[in-house]
Tab-separated table of N, CA, C and O in Angstrom:
chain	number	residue	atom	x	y	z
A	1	UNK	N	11.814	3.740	-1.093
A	1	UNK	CA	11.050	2.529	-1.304
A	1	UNK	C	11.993	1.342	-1.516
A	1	UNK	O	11.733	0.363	-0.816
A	2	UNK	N	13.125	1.227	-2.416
A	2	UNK	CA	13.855	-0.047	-2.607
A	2	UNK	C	14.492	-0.243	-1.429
A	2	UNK	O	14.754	-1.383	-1.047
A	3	UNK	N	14.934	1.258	-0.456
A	3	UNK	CA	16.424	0.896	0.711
A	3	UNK	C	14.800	0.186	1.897
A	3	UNK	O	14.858	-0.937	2.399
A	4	UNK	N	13.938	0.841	2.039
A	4	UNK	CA	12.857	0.193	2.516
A	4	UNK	C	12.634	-1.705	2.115
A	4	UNK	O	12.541	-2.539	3.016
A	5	UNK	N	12.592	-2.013	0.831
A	5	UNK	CA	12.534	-3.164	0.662
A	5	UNK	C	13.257	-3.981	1.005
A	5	UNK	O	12.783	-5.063	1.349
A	6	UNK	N	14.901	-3.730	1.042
A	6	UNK	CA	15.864	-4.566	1.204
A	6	UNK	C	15.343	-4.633	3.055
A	6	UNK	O	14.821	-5.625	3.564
A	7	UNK	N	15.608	-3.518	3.687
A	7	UNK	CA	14.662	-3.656	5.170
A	7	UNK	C	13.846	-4.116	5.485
A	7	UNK	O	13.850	-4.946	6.394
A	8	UNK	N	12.982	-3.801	4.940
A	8	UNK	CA	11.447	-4.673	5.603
A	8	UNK	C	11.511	-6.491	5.172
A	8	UNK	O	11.263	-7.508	5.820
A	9	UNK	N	11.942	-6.251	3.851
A	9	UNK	CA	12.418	-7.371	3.462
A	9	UNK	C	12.687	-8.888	4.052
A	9	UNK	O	12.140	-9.991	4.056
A	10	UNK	N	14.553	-7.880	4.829
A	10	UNK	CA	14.691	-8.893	5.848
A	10	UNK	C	13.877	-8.667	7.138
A	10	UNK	O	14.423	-9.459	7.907
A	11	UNK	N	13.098	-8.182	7.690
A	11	UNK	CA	12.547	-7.873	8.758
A	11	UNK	C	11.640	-9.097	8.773
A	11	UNK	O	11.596	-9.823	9.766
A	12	UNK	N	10.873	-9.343	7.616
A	12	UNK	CA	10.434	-10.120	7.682
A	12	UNK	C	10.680	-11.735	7.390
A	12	UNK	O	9.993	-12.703	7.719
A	13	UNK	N	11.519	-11.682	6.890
A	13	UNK	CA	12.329	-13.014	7.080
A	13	UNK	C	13.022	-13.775	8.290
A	13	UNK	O	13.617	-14.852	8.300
A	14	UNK	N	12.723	-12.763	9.422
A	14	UNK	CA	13.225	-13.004	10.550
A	14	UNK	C	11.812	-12.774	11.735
A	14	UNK	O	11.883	-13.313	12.839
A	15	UNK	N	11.194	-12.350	11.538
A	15	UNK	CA	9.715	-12.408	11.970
A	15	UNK	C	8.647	-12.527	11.844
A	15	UNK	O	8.670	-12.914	10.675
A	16	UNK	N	7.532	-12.514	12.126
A	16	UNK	CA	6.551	-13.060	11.849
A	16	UNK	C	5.788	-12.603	10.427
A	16	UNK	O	4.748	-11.948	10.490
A	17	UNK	N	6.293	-12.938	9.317
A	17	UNK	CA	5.894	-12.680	8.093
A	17	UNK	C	4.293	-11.902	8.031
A	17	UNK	O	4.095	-10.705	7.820
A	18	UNK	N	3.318	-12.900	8.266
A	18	UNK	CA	2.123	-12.156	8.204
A	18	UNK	C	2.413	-10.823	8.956
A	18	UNK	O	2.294	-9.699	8.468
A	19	UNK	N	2.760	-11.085	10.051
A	19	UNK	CA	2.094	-9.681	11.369
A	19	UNK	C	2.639	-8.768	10.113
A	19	UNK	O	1.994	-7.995	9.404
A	20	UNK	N	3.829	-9.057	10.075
A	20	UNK	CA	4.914	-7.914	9.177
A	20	UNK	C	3.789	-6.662	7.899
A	20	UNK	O	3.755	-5.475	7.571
A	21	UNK	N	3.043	-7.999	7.597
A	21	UNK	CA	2.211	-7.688	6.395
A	21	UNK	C	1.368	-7.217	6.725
A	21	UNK	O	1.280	-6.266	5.949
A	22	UNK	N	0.560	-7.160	7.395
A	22	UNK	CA	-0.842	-6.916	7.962
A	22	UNK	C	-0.314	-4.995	8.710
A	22	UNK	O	-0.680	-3.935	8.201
A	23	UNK	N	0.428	-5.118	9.751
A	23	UNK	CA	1.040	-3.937	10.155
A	23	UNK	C	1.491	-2.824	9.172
A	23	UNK	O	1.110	-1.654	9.207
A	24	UNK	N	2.519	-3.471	8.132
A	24	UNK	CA	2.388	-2.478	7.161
A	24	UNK	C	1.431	-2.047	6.258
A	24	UNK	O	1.353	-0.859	5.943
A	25	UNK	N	0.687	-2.909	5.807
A	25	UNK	CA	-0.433	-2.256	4.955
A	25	UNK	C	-1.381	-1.564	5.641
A	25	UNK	O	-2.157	-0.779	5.097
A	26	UNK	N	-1.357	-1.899	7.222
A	26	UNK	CA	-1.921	-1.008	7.949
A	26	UNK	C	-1.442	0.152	8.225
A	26	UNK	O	-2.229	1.098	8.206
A	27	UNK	N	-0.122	0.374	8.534
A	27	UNK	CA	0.563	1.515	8.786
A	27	UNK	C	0.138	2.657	7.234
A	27	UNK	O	-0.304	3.774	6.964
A	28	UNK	N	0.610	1.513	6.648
A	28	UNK	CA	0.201	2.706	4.567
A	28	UNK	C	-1.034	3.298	4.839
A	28	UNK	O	-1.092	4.505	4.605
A	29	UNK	N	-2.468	2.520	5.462
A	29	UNK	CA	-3.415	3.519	5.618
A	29	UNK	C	-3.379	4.344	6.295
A	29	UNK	O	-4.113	5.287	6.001
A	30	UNK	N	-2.667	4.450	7.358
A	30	UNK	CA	-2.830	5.421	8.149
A	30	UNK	C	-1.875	6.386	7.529
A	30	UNK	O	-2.326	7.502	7.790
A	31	UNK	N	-0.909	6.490	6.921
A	31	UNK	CA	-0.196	7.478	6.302
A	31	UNK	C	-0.848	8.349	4.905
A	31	UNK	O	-0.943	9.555	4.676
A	32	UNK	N	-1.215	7.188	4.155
A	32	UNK	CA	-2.070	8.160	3.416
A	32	UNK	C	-3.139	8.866	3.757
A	32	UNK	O	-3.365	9.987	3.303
A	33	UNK	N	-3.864	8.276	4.566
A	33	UNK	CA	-5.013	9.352	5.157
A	33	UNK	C	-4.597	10.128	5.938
A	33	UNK	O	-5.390	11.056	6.096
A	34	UNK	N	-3.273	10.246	6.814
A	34	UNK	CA	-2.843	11.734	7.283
A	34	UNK	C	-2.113	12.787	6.292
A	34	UNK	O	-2.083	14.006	6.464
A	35	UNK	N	-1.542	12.085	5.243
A	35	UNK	CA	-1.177	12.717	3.804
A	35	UNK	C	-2.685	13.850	3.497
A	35	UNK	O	-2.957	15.031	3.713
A	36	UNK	N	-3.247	12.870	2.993
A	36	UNK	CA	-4.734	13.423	2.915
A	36	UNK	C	-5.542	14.751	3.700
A	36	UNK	O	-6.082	15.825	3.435
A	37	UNK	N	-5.257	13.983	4.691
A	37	UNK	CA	-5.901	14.999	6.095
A	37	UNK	C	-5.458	16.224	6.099
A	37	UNK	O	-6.230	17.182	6.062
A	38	UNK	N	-4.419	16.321	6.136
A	38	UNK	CA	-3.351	17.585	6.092
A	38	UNK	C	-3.653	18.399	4.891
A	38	UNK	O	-3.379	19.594	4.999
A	39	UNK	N	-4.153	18.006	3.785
A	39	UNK	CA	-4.406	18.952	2.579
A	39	UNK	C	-6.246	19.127	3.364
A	39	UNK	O	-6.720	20.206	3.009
A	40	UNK	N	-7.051	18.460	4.109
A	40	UNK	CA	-7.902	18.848	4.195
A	40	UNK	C	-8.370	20.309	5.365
A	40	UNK	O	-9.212	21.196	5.223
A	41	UNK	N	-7.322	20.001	6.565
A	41	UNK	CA	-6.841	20.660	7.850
A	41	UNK	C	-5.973	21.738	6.930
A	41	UNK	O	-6.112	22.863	7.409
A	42	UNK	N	-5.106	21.737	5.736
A	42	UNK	CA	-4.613	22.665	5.701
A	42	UNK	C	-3.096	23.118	5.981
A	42	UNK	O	-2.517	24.195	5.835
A	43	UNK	N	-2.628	21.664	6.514
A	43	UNK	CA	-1.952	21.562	6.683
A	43	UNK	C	-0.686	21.270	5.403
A	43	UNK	O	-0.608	20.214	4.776
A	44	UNK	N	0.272	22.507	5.204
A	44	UNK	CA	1.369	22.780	3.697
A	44	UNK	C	2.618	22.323	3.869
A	44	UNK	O	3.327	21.952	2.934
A	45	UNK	N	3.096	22.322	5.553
A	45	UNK	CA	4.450	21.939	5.936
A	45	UNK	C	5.334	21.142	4.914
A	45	UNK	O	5.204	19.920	4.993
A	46	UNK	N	6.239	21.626	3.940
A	46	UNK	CA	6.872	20.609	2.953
A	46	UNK	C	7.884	19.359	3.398
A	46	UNK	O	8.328	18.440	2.708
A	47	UNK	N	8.078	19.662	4.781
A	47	UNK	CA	8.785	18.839	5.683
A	47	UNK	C	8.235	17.413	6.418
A	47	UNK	O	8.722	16.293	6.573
A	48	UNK	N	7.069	18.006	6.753
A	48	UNK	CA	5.794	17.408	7.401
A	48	UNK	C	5.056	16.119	6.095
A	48	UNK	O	4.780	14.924	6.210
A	49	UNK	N	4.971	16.917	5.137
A	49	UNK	CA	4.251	15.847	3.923
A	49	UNK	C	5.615	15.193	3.531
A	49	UNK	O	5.454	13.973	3.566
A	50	UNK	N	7.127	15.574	3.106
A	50	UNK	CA	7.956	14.472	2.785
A	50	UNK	C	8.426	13.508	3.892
A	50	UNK	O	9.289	12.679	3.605
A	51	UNK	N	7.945	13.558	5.067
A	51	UNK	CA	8.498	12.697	6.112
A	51	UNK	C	7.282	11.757	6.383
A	51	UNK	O	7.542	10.725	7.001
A	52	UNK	N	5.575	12.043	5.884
A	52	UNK	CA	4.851	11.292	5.472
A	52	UNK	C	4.947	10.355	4.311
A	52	UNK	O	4.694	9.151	4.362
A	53	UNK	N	5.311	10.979	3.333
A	53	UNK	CA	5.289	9.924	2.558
A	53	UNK	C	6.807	9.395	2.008
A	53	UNK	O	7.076	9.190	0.825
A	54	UNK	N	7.570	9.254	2.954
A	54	UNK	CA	9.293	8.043	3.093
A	54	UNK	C	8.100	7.217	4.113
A	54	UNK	O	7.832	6.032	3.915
A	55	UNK	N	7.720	7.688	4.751
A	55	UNK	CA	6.820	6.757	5.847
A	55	UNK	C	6.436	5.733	5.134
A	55	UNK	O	6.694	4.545	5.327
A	56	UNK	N	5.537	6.433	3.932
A	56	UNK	CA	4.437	5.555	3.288
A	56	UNK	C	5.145	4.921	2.435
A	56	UNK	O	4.695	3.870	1.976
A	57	UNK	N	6.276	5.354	2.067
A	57	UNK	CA	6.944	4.461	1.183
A	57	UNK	C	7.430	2.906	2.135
A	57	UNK	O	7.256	1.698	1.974
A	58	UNK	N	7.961	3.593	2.934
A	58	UNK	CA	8.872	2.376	3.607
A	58	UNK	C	7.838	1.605	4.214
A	58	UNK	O	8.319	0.605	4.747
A	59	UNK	N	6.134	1.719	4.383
A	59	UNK	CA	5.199	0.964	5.039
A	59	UNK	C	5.185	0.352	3.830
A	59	UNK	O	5.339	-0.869	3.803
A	60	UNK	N	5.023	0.995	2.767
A	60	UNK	CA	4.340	-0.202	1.458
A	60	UNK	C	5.659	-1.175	1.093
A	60	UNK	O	5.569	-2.335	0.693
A	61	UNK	N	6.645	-0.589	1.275
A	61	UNK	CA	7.892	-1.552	1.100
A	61	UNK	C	7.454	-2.965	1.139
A	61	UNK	O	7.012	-3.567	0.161
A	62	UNK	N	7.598	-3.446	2.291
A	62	UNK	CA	7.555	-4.934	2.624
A	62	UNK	C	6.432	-5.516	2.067
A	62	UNK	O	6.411	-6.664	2.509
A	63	UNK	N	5.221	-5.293	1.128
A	63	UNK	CA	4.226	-5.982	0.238
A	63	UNK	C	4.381	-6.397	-0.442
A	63	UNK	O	3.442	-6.893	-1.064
A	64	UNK	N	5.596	-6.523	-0.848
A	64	UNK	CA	6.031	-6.857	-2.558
A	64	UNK	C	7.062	-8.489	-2.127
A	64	UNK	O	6.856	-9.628	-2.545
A	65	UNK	N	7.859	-8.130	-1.426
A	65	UNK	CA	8.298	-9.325	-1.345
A	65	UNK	C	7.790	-10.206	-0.070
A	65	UNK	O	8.245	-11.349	-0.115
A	66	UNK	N	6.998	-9.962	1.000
A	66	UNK	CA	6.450	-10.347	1.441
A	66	UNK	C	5.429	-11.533	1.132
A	66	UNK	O	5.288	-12.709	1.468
A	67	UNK	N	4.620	-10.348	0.089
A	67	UNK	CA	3.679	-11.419	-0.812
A	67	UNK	C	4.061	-12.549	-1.496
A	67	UNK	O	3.443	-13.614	-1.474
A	68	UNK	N	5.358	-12.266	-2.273
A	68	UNK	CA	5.773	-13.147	-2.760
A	68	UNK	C	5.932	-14.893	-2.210
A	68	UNK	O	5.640	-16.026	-2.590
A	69	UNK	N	6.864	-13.904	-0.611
A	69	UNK	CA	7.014	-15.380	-0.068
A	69	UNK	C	5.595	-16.109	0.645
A	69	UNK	O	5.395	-17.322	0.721
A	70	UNK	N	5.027	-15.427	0.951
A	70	UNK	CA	3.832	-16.069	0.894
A	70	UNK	C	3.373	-16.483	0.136
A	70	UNK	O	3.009	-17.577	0.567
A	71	UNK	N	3.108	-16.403	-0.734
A	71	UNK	CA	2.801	-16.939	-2.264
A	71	UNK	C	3.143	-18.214	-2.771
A	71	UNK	O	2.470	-19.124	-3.256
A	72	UNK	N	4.524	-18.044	-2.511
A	72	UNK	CA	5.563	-19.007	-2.825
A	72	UNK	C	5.733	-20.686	-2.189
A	72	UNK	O	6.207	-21.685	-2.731
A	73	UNK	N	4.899	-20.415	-0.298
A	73	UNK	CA	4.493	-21.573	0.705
A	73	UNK	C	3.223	-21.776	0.186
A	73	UNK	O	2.649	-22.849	0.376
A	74	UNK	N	2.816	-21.053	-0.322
A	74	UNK	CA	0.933	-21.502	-0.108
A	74	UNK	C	0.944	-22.677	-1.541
A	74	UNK	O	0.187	-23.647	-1.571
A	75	UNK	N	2.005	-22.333	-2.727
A	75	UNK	CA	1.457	-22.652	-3.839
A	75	UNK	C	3.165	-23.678	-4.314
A	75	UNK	O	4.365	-23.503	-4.103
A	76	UNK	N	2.209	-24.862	-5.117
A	76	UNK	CA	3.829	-25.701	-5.228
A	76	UNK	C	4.076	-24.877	-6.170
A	76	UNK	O	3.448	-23.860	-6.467
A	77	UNK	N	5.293	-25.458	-6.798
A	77	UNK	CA	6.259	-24.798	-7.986
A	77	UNK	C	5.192	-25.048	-9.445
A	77	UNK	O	5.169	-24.199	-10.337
A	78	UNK	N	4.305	-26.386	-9.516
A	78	UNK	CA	3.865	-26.504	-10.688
A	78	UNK	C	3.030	-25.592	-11.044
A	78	UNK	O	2.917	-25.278	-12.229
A	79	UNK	N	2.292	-25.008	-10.046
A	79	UNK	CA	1.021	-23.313	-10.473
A	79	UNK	C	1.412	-22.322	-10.159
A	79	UNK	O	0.760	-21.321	-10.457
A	80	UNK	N	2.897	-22.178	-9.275
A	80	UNK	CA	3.438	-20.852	-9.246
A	80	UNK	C	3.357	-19.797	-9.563
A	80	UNK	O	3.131	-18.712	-9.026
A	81	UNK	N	3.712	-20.430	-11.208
A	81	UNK	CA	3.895	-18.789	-12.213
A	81	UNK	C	2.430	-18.412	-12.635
A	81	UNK	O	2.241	-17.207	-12.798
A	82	UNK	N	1.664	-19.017	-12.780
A	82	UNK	CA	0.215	-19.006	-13.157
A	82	UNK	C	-0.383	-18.031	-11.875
A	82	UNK	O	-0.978	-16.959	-11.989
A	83	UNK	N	-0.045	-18.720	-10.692
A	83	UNK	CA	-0.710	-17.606	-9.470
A	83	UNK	C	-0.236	-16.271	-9.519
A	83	UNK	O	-0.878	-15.226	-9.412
A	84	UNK	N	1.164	-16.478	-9.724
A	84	UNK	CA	2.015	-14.962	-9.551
A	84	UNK	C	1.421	-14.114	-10.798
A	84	UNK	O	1.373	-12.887	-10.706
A	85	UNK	N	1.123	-14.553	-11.569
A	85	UNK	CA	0.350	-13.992	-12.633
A	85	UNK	C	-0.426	-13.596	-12.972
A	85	UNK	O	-0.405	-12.680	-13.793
A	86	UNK	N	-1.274	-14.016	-12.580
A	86	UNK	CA	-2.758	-13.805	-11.784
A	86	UNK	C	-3.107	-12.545	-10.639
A	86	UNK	O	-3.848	-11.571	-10.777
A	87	UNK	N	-2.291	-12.959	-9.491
A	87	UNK	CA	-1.991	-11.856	-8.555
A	87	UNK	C	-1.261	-10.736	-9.243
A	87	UNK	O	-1.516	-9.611	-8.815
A	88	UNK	N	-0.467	-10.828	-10.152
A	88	UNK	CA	0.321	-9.376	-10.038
A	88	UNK	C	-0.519	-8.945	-10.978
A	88	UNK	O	0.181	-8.313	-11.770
A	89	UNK	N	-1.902	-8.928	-11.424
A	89	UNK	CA	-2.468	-8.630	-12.698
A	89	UNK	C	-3.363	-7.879	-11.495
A	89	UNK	O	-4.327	-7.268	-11.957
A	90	UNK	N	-3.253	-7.825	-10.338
A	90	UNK	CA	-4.438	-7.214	-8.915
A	90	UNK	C	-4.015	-5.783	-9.144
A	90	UNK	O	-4.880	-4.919	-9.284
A	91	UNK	N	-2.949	-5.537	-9.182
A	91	UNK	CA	-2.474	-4.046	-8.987
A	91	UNK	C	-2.799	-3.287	-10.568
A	91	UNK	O	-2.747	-2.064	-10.433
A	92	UNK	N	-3.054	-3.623	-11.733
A	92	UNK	CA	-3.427	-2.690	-12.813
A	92	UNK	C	-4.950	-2.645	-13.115
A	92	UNK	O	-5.574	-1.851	-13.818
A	93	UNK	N	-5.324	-3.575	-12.485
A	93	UNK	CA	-6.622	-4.252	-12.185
A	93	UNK	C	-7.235	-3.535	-11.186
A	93	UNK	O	-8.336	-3.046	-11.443
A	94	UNK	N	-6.715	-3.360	-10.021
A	94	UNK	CA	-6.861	-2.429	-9.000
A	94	UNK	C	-7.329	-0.769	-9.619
A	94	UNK	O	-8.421	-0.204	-9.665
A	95	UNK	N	-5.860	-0.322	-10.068
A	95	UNK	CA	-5.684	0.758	-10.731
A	95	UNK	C	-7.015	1.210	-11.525
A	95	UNK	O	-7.538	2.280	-11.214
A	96	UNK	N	-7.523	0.478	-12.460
A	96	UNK	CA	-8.630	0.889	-13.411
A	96	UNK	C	-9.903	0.990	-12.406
A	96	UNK	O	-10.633	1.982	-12.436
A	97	UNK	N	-10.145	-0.175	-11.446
A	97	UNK	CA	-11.298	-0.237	-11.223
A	97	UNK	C	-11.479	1.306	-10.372
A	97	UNK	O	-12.440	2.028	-10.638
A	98	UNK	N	-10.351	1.743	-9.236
A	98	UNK	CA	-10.178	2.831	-8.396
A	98	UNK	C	-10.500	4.068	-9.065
A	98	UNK	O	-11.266	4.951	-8.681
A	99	UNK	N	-9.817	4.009	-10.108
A	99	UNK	CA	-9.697	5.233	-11.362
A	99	UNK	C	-11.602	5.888	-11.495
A	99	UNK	O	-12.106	7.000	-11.337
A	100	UNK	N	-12.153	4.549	-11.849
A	100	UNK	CA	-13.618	4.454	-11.843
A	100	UNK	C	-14.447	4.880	-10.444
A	100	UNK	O	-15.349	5.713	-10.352
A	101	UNK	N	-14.006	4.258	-9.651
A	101	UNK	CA	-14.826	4.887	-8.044
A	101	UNK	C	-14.509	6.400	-8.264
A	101	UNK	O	-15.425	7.221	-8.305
A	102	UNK	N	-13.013	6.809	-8.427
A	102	UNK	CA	-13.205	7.732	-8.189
A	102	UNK	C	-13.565	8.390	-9.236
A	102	UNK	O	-14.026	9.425	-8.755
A	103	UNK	N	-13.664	8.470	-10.482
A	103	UNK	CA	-14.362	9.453	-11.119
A	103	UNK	C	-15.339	9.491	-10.639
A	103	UNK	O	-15.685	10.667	-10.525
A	104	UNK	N	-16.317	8.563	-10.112
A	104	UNK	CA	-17.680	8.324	-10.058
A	104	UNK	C	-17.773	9.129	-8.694
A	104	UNK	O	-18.793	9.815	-8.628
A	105	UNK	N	-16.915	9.200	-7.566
A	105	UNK	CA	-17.004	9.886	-6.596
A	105	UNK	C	-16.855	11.638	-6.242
A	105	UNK	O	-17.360	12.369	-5.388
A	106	UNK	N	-15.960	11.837	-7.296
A	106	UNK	CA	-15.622	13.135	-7.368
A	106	UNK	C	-16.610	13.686	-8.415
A	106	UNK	O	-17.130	14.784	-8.219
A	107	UNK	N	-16.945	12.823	-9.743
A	107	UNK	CA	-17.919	13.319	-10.853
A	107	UNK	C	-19.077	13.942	-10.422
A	107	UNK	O	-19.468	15.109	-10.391
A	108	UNK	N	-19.827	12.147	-9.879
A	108	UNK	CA	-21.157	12.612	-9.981
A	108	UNK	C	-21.837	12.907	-8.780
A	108	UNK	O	-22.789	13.675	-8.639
A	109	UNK	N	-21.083	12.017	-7.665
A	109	UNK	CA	-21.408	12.398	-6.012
A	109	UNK	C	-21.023	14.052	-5.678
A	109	UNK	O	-21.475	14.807	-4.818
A	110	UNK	N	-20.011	14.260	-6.721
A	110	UNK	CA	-19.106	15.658	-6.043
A	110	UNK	C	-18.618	15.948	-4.104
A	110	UNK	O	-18.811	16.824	-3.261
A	111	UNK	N	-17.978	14.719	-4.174
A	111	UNK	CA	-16.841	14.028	-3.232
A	111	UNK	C	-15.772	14.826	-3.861
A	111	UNK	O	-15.614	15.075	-5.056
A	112	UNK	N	-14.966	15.234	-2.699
A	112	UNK	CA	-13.104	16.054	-3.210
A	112	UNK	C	-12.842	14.781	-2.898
A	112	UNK	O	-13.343	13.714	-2.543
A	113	UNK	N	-11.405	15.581	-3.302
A	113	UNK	CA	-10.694	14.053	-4.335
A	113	UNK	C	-9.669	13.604	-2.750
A	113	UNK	O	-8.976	12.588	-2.679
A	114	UNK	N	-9.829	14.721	-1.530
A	114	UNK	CA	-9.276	14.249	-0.304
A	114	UNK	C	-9.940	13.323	0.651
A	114	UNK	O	-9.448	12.622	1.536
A	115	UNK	N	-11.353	13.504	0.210
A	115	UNK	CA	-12.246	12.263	0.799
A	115	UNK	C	-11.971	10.980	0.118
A	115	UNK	O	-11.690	10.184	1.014
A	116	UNK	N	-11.911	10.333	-1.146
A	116	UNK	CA	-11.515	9.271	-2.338
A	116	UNK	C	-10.153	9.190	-1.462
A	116	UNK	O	-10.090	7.981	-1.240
A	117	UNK	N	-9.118	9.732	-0.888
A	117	UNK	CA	-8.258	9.514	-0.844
A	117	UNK	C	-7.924	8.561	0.940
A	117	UNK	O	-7.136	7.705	1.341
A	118	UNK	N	-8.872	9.237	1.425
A	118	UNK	CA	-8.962	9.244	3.007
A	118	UNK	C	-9.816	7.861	2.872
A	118	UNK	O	-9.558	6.972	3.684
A	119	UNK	N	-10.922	7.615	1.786
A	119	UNK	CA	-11.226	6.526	1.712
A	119	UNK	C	-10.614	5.043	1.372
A	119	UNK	O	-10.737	3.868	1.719
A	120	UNK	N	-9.852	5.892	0.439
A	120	UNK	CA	-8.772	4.515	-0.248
A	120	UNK	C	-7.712	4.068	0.950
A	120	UNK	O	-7.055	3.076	0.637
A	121	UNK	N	-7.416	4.629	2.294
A	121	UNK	CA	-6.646	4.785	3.087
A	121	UNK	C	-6.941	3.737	4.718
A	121	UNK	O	-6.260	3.278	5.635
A	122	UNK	N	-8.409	3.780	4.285
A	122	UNK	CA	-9.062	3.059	5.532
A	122	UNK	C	-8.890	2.092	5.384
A	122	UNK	O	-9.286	1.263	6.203
């Protein structure tokens, strides 16, 4: 994930920032839901799932500073830290609310926890 960041990083500093963004968070779904898939297919290969998820690492890589610099054009310096603050409060925020679907999916629907996962992935 970090040798990924310093990569994608500059990848995107040299190309088209959004596409960069949009592609990888797209690529992350598709990796976790073949992560997923594979425990549903049955699929155990320990080779097969760690070469999925360096994948998924190095797709989610470039979100972090990506965002940033986006962040950084959209908003002057005087609300900066207030936005960045705001936004980075999405991901624990995220975390709880997901936590909740899925209890609620696996609890009371009795959804496996590879469907919640295949869902979070789309």
């Amino acid at each position: 994930y970090a040798i990924g960041m310093y990569i994608v990083g500059n990848l995107e500093d040299r190309i088209n920032l959004k596409a960069c963004l949009v592609a990888g968070q797209f690529l992350t779904g598709i990796t976790v839901s073949l992560i997923t898939l594979s425990a549903l297919w049955g699929i155990d290969n320990q080779g097969y799932l760690i070469f999925l998820w360096v994948l998924n690492g190095f797709f989610q890589a470039g979100a972090w500073p990506g965002l940033v610099a986006v962040m950084t054009r959209w908003y002057p310096m005087k609300v900066r830290g207030s936005i960045m603050g705001i936004w980075s409060a999405n991901q624990p925020v995220g975390n709880i609310i997901g936590e909740q679907l899925s209890n609620l999916t696996i609890g009371v629907l009795g959804i496996s926890w590879e469907y919640c996962m295949v869902m979070s992935g789309c």
